[in-house]
mmCIF file of C-alpha atoms in Angstrom:
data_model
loop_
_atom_site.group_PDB
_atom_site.id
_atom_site.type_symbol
_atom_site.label_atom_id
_atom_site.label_comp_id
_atom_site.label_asym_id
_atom_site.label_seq_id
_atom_site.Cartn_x
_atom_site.Cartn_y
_atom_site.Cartn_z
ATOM 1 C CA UNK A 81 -27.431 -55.282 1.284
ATOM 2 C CA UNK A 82 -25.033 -56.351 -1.033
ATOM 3 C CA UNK A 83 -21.353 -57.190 -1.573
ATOM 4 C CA UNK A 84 -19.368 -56.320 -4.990
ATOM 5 C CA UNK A 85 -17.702 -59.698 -6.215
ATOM 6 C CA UNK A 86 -15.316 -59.700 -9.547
ATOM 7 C CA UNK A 87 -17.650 -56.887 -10.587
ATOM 8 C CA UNK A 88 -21.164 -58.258 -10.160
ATOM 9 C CA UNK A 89 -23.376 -56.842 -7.272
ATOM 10 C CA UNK A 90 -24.680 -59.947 -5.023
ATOM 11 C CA UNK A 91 -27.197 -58.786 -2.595
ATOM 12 C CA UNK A 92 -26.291 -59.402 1.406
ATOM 13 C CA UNK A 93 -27.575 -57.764 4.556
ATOM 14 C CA UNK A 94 -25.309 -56.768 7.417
ATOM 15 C CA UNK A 95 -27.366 -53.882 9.184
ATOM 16 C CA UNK A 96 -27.058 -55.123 12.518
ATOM 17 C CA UNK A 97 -23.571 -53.764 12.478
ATOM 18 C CA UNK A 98 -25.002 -50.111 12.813
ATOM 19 C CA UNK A 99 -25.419 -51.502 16.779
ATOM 20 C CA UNK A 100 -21.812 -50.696 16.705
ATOM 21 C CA UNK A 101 -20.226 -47.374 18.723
ATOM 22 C CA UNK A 102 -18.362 -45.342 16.176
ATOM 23 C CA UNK A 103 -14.685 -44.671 16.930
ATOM 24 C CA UNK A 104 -13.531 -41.215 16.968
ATOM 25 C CA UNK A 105 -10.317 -42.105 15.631
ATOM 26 C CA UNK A 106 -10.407 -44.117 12.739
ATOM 27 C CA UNK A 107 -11.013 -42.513 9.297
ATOM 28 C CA UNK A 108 -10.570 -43.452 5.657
ATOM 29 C CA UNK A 109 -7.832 -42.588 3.394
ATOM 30 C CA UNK A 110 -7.394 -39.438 1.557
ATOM 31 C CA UNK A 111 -8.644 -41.645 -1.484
ATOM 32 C CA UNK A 112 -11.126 -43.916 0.160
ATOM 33 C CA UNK A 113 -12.613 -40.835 1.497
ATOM 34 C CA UNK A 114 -13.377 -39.283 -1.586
ATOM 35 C CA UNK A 115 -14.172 -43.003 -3.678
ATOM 36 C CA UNK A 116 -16.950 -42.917 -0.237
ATOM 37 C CA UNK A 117 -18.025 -39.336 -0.976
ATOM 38 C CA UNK A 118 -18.741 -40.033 -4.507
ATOM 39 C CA UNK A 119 -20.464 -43.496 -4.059
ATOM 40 C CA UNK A 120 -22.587 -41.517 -1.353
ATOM 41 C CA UNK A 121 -23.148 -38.383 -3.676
ATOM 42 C CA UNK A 122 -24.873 -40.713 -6.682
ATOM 43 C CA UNK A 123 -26.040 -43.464 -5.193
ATOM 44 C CA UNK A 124 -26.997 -42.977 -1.518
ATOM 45 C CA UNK A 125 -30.793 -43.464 -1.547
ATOM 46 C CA UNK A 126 -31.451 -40.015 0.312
ATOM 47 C CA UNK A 127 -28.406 -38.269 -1.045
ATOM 48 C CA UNK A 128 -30.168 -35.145 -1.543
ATOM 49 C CA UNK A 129 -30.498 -34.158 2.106
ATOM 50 C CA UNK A 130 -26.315 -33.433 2.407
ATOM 51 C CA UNK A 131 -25.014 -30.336 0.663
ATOM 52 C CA UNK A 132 -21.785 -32.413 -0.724
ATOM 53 C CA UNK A 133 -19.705 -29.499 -1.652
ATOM 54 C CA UNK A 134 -20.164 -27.765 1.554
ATOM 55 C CA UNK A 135 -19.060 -31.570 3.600
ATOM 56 C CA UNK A 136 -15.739 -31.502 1.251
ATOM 57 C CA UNK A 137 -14.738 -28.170 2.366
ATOM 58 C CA UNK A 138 -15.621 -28.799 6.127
ATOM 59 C CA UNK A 139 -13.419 -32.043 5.971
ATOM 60 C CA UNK A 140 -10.614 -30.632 3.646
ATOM 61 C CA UNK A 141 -10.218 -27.541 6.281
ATOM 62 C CA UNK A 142 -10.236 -29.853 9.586
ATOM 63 C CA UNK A 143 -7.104 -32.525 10.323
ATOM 64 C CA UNK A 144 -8.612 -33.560 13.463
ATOM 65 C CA UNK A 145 -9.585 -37.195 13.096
ATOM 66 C CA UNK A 146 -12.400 -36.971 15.246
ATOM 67 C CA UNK A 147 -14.179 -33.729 13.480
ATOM 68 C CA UNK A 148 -13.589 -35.488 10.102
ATOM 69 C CA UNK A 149 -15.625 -38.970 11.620
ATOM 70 C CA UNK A 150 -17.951 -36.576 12.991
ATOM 71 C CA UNK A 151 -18.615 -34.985 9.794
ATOM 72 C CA UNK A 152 -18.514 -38.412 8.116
ATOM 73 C CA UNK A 153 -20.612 -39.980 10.139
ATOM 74 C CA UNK A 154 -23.261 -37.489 9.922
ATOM 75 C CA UNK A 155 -23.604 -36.645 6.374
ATOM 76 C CA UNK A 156 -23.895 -40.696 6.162
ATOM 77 C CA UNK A 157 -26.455 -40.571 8.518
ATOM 78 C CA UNK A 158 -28.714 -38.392 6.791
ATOM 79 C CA UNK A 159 -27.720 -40.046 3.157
ATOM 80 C CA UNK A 160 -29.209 -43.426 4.815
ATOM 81 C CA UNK A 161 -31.641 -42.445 7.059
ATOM 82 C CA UNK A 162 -29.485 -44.179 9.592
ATOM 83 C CA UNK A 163 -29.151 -47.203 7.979
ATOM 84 C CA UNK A 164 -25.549 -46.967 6.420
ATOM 85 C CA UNK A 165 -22.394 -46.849 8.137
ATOM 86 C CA UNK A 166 -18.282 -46.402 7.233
ATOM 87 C CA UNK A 167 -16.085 -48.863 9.611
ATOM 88 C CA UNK A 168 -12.335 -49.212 9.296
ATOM 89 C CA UNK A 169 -11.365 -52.757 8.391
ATOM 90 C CA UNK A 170 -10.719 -53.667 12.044
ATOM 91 C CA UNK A 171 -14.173 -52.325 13.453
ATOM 92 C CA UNK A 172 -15.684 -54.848 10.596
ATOM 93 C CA UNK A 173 -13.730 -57.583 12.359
ATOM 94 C CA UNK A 174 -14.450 -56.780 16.068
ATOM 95 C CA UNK A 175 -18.026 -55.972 15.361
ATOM 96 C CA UNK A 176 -18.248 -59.344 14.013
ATOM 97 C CA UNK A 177 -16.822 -60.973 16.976
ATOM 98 C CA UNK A 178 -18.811 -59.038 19.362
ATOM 99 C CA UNK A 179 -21.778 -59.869 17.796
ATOM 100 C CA UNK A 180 -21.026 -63.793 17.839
ATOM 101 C CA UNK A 181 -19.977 -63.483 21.409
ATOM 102 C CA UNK A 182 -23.157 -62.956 22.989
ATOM 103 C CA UNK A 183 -25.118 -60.611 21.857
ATOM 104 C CA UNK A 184 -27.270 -62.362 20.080
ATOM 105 C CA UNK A 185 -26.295 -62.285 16.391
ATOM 106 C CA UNK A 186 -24.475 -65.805 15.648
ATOM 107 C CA UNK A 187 -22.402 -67.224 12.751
ATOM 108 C CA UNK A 188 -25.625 -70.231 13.239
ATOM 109 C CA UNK A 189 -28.322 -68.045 14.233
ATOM 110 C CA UNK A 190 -31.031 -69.694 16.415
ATOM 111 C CA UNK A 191 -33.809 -70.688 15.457
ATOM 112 C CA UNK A 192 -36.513 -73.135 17.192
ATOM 113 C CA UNK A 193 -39.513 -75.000 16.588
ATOM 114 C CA UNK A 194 -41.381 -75.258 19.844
ATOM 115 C CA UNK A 195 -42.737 -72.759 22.064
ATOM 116 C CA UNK A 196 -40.421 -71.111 25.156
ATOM 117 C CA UNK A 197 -42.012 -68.281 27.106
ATOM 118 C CA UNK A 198 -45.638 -68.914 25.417
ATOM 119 C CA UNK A 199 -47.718 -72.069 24.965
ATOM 120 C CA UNK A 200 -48.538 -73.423 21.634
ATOM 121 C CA UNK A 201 -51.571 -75.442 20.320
ATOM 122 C CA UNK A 202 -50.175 -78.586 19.408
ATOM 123 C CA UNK A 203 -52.141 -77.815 15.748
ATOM 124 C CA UNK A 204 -49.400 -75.045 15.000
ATOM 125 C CA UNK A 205 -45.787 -75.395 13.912
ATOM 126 C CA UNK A 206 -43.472 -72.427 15.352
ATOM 127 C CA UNK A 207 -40.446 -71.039 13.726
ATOM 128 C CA UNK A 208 -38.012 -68.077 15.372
ATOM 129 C CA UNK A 209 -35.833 -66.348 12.831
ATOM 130 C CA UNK A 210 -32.841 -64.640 14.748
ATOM 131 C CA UNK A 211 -30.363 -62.313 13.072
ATOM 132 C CA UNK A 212 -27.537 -64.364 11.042
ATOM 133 C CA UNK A 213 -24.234 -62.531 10.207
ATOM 134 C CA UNK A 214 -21.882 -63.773 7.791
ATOM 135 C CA UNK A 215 -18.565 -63.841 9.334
ATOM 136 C CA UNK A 216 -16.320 -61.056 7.306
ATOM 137 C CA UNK A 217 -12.966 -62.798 8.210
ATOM 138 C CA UNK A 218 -14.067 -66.269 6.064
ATOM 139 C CA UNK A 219 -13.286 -66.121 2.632
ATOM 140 C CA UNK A 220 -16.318 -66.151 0.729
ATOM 141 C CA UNK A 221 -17.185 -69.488 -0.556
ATOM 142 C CA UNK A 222 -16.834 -70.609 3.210
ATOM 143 C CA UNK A 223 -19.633 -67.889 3.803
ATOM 144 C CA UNK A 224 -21.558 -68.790 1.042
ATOM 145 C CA UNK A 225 -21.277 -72.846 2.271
ATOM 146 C CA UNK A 226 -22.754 -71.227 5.981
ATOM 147 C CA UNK A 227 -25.078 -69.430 4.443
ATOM 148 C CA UNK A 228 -26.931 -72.235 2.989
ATOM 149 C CA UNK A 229 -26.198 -74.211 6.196
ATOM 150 C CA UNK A 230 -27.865 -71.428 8.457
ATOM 151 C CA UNK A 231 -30.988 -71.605 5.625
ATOM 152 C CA UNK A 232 -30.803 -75.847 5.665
ATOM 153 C CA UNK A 233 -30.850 -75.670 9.636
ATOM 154 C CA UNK A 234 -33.811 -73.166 9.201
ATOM 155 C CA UNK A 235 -35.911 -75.528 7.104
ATOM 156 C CA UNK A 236 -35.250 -78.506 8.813
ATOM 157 C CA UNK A 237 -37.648 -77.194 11.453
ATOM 158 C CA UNK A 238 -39.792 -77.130 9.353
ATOM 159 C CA UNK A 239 -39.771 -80.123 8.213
ATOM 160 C CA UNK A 240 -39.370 -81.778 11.621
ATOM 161 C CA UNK A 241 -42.854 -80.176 12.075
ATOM 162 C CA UNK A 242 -44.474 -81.346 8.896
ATOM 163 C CA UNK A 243 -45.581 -84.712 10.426
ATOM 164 C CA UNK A 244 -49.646 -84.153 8.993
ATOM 165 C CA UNK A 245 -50.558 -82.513 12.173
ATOM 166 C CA UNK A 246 -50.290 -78.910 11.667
ATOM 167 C CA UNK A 247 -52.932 -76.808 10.327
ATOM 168 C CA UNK A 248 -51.183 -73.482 10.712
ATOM 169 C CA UNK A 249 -47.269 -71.998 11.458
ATOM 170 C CA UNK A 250 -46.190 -69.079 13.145
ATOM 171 C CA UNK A 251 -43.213 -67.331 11.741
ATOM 172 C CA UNK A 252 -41.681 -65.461 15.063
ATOM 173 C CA UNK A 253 -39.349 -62.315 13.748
ATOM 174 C CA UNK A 254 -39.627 -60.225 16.901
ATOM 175 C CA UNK A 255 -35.955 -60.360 17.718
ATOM 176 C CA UNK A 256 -34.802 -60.096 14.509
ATOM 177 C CA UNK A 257 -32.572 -57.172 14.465
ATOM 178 C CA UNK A 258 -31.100 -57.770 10.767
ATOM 179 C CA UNK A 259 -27.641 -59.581 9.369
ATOM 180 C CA UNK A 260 -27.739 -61.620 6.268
ATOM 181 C CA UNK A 261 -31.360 -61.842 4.913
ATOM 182 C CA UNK A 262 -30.485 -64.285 1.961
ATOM 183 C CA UNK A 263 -30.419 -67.319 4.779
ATOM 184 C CA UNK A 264 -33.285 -66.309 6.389
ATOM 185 C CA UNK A 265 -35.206 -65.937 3.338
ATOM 186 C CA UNK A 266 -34.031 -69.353 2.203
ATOM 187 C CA UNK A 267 -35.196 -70.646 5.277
ATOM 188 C CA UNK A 268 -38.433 -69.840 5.070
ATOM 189 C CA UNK A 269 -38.905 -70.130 1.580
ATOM 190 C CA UNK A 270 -41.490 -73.499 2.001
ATOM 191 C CA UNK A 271 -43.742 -71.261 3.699
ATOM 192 C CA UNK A 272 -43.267 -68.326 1.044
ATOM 193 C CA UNK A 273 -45.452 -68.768 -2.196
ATOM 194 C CA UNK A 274 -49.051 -69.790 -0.306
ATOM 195 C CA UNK A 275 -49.532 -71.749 -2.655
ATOM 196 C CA UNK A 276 -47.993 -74.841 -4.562
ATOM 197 C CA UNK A 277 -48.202 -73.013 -7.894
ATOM 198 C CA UNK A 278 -48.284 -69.613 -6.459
ATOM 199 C CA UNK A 279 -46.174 -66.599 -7.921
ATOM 200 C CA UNK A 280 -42.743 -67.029 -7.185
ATOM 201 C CA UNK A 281 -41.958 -63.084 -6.765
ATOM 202 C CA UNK A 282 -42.110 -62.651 -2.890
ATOM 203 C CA UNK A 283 -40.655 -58.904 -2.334
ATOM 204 C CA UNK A 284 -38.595 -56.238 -4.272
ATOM 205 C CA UNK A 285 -35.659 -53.710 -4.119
ATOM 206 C CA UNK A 286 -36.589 -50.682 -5.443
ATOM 207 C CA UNK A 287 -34.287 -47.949 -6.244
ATOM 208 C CA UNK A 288 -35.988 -44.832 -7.669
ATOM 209 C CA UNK A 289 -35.644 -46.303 -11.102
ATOM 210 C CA UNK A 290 -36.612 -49.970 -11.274
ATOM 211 C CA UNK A 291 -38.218 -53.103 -9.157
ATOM 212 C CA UNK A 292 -36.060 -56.040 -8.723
ATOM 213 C CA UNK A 293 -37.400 -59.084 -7.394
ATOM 214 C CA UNK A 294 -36.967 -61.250 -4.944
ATOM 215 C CA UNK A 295 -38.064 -64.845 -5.690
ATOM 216 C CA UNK A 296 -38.448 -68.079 -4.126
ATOM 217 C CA UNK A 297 -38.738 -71.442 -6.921
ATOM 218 C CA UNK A 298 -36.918 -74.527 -7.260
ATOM 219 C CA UNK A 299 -36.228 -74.815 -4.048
ATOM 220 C CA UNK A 300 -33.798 -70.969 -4.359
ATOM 221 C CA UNK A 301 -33.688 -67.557 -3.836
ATOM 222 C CA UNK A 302 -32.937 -65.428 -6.794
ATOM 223 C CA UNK A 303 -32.768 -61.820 -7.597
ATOM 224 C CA UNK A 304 -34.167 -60.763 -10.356
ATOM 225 C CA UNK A 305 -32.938 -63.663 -12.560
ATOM 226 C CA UNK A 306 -29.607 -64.605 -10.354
ATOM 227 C CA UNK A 307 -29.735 -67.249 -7.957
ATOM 228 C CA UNK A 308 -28.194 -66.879 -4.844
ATOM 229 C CA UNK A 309 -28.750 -69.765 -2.225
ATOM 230 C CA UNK A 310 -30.419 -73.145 -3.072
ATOM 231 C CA UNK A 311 -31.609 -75.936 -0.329
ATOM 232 C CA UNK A 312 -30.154 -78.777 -0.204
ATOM 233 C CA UNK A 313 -33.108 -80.941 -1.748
ATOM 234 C CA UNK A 314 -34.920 -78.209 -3.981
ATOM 235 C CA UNK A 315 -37.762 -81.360 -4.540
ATOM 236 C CA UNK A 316 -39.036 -80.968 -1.260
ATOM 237 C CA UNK A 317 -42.316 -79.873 -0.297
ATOM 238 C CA UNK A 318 -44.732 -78.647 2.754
ATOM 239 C CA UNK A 319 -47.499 -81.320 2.956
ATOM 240 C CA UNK A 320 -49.947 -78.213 3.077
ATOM 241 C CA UNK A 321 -47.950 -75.252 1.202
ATOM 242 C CA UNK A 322 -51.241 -73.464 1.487
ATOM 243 C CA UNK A 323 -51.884 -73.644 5.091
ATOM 244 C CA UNK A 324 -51.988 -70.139 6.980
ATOM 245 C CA UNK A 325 -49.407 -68.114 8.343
ATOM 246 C CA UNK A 326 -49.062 -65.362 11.383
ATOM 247 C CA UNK A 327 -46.253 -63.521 11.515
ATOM 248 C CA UNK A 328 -44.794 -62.312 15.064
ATOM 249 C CA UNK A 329 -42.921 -58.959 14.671
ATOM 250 C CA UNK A 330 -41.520 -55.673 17.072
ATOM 251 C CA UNK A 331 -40.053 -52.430 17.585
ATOM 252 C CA UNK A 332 -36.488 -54.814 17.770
ATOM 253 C CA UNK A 333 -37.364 -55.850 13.905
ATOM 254 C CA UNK A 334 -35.152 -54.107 11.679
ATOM 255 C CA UNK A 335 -33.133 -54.572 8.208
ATOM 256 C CA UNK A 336 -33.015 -57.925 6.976
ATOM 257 C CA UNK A 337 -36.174 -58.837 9.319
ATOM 258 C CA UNK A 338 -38.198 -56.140 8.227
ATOM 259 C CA UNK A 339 -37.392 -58.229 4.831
ATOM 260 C CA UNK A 340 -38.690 -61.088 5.822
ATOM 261 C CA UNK A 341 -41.650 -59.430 6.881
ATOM 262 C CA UNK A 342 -42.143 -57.917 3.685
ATOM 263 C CA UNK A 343 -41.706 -61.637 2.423
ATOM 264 C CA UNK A 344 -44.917 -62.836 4.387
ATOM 265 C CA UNK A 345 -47.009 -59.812 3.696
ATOM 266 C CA UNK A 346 -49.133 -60.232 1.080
ATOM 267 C CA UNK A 347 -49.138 -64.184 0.882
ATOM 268 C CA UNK A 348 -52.676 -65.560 0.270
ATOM 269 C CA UNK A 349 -53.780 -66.548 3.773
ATOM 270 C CA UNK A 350 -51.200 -64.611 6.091
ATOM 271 C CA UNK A 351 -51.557 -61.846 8.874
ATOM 272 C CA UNK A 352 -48.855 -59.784 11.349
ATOM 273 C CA UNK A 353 -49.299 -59.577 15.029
ATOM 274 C CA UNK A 354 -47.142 -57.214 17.220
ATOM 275 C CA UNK A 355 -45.915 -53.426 16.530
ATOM 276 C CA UNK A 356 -44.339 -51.517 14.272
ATOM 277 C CA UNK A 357 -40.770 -52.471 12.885
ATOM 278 C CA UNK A 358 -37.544 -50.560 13.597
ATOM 279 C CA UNK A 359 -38.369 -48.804 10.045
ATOM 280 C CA UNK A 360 -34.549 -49.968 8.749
ATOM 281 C CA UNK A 361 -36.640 -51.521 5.919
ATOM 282 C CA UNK A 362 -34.089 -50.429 2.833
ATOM 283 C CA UNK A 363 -31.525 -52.371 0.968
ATOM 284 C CA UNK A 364 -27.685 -51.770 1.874
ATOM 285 C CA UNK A 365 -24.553 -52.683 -0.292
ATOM 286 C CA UNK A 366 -21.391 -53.683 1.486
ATOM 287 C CA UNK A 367 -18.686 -51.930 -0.590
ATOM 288 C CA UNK A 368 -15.212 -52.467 0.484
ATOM 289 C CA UNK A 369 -13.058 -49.405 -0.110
ATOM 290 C CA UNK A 370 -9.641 -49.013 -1.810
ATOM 291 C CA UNK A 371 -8.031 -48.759 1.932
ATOM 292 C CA UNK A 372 -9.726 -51.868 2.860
ATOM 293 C CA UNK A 373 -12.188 -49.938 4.814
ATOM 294 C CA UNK A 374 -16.278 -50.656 4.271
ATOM 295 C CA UNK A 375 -19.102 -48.364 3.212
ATOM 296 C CA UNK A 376 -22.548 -49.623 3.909
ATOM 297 C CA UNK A 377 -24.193 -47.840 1.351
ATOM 298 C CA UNK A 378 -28.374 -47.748 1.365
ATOM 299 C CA UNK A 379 -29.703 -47.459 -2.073
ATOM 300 C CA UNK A 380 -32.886 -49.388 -2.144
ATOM 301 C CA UNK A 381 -35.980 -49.513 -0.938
ATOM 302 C CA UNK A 382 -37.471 -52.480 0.594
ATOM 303 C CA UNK A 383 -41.107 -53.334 -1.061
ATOM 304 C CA UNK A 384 -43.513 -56.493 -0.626
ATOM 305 C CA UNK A 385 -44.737 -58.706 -3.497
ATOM 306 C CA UNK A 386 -47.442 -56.293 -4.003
ATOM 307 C CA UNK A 387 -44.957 -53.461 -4.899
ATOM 308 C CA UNK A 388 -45.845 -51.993 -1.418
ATOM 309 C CA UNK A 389 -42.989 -50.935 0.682
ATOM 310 C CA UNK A 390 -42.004 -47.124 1.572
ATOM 311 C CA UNK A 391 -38.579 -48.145 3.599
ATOM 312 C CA UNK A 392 -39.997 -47.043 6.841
ATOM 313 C CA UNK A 393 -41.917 -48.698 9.353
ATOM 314 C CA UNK A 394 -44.142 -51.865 8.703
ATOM 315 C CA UNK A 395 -47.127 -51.790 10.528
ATOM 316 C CA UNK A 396 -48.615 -55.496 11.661
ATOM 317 C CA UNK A 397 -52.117 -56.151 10.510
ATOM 318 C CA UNK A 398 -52.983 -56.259 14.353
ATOM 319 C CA UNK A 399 -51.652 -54.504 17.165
ATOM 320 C CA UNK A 400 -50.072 -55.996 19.964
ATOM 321 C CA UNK A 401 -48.395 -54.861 22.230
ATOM 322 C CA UNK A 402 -47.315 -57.282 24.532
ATOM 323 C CA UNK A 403 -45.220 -60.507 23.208
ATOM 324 C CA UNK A 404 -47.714 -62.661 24.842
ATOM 325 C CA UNK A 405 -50.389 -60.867 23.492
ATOM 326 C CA UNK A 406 -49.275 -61.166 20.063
ATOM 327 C CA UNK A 407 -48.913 -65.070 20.527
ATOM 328 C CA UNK A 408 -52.173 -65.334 22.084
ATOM 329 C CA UNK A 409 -53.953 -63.515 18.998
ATOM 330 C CA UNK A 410 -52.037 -65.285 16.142
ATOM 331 C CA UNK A 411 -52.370 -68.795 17.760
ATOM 332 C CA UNK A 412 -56.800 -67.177 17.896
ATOM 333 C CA UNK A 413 -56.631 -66.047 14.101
ATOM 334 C CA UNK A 414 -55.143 -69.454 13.043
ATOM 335 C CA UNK A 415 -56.786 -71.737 14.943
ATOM 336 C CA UNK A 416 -60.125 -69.766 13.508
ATOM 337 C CA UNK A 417 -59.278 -70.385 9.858
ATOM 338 C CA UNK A 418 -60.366 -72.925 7.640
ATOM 339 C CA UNK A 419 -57.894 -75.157 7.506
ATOM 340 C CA UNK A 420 -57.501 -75.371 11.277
ATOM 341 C CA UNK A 421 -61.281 -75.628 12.004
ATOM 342 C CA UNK A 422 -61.000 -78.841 14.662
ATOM 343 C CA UNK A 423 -60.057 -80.099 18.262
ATOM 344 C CA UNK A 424 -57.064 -81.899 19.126
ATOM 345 C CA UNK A 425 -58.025 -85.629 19.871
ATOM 346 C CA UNK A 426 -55.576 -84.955 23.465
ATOM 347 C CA UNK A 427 -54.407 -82.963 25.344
ATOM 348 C CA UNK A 428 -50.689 -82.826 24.923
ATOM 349 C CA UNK A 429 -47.327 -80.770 26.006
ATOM 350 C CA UNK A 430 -45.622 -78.589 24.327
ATOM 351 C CA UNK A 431 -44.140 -79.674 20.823
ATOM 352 C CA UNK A 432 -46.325 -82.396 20.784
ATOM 353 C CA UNK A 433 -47.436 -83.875 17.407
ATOM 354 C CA UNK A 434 -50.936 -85.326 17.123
ATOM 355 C CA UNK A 435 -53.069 -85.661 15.016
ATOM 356 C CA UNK A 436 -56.154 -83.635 15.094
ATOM 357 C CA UNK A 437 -59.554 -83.899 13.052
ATOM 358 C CA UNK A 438 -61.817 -81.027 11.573
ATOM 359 C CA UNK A 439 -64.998 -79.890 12.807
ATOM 360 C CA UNK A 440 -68.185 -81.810 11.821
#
């Protein structure tokens, strides 16, 4: 997603806002209304699935607020795929808060590096990626400076990890509903390339006309040529950037997770365990209307490094369809590569760090 700053287009996500009930009453002014309806008409990725003229005379002959969200609503609906919304200024701000109250979307997203629910082998780091949201009330160089706090916190886990002892990571997305995939990406970013000298293109946007790239290199995230977030020491380095990767993903996976995913796939010595995404796996812009209103306007595709990406489900490499099950088979998969062919020298407990030796 993105957000329209002093004329340049900056690319956000905030999809886990479409959680939100839709109020009957609120609706846009006379003039954001029609400033939506032509942003939707042009530039909506599936625009040609509403009959536009037909929608302006429906909402021009109703002046019953809750017919015209109705009608609003829908036509968005089917412009997106689902994946856009409209939301009055005030639904922006009490999504927001109901979100970082408790249900599971926070301003500091968690993220851990040792196992909960499921063992680990003490040979594997672990990294969960939760949903971030930008808080909408902050101006935005405050969200920008939590931004690349969320994205710091996320790779010092790693880094706590990177001791010499692990052979292999898991990167856990399976409650990763969507919010602000610039962080996450960031985050992550060590783990990206595969390789120290790898290509630095890691997914795209595409919309019907062009590819735009996402990248991960001097310790950034750019698009295209624009950075966007950079770590706090861009020197830094995974002692084994090539080491392999399994990545844990769900049906809950959606938006700026499915991203993420897309991220992974493709990188030399990486493989997905779980079950299909959500299938919100298209790029949104955050648009803020001339009533102070917001469109969430989808007008990308979502595509992996490869160019491969259809803005629909992602599919894991293998099928699992229990959470444990999906641990159990990534921990197998990595444990049976090359890099992780040994025995711990101990036994240890969870989050343990030891060193461990390769096979004769």
């Amino acid at each position: 997603m993105r957000r329209k700053q002093n004329g340049v287009m900056a690319w956000v996500t905030l999809a886990a806002m479409l959680a939100l009930p839709a109020a009957a009453t609120p609706v846009p002014s006379l003039p954001a209304r029609e400033q939506m309806l032509g942003l939707l008409e042009h530039k909506a990725l599936y625009r040609d699935r509403v009959d536009w003229a037909a929608l302006r005379r429906d909402l021009a002959a109703s002046d019953d607020p809750d017919r015209q969200r109705r009608l609003l609503s829908d036509s968005i609906n089917r412009a997106t795929a689902g994946h856009g919304r409209w939301m009055s200024a005030e639904e922006v701000r009490e999504g927001y808060r109901k979100r970082a109250a408790g249900s599971g979307m926070t301003p500091a997203a968690a993220a851990t590096e040792g196992p909960q629910a499921h063992p680990i082998d003490a040979r594997l780091g672990l990294i969960s990626v939760a949903p971030y949201l930008s808080d909408p009330g902050l101006p935005r160089a405050r969200q920008r400076a939590a931004e690349r706090q969320e994205a710091q916190r996320l790779q010092d886990i790693l880094w706590r990890q990177d001791d010499g002892s692990r052979c292999g990571w898991i990167v856990d997305l399976g409650d990763n509903t969507g919010g602000n995939m610039w962080p996450m990406l960031l985050g992550v970013g060590p783990l990206l390339r595969g390789d120290a000298d790898g290509p630095d293109v890691v997914g795209h946007f595409f919309d019907v006309a062009a590819l735009q790239p996402w990248r991960y290199r001097e310790g950034a995230v750019w698009v295209g040529d624009m950075p966007l977030l950079a770590a706090d020491d861009a020197t830094r380095r995974l002692r084994r950037p090539d080491a392999p990767v399994a990545v844990l993903q769900s049906g809950r996976t959606a938006s700026s997770g499915e991203a993420i995913v897309l991220a992974l796939r493709g990188r030399p010595r990486s493989r997905s365990f779980g079950t299909p995404t959500m299938g919100y796996s298209t790029g949104n812009s955050l648009v803020t209307l001339v009533d102070g209103s917001t469109l969430l306007l989808t007008g990308t595709v979502m595509k992996d490094r490869n160019g491969i990406g259809d803005g629909s489900r992602i599919v894991p490499d293998v099928i699992a369809a229990q959470r444990a099950e999906a641990m159990r088979r990534a921990q197998e998969w990595l444990l049976a590569q090359p890099a992780c062919s040994g025995k711990p020298t101990e036994k240890a407990g969870p989050g343990a760090r030891l060193p461990w030796k390769r096979a004769p």
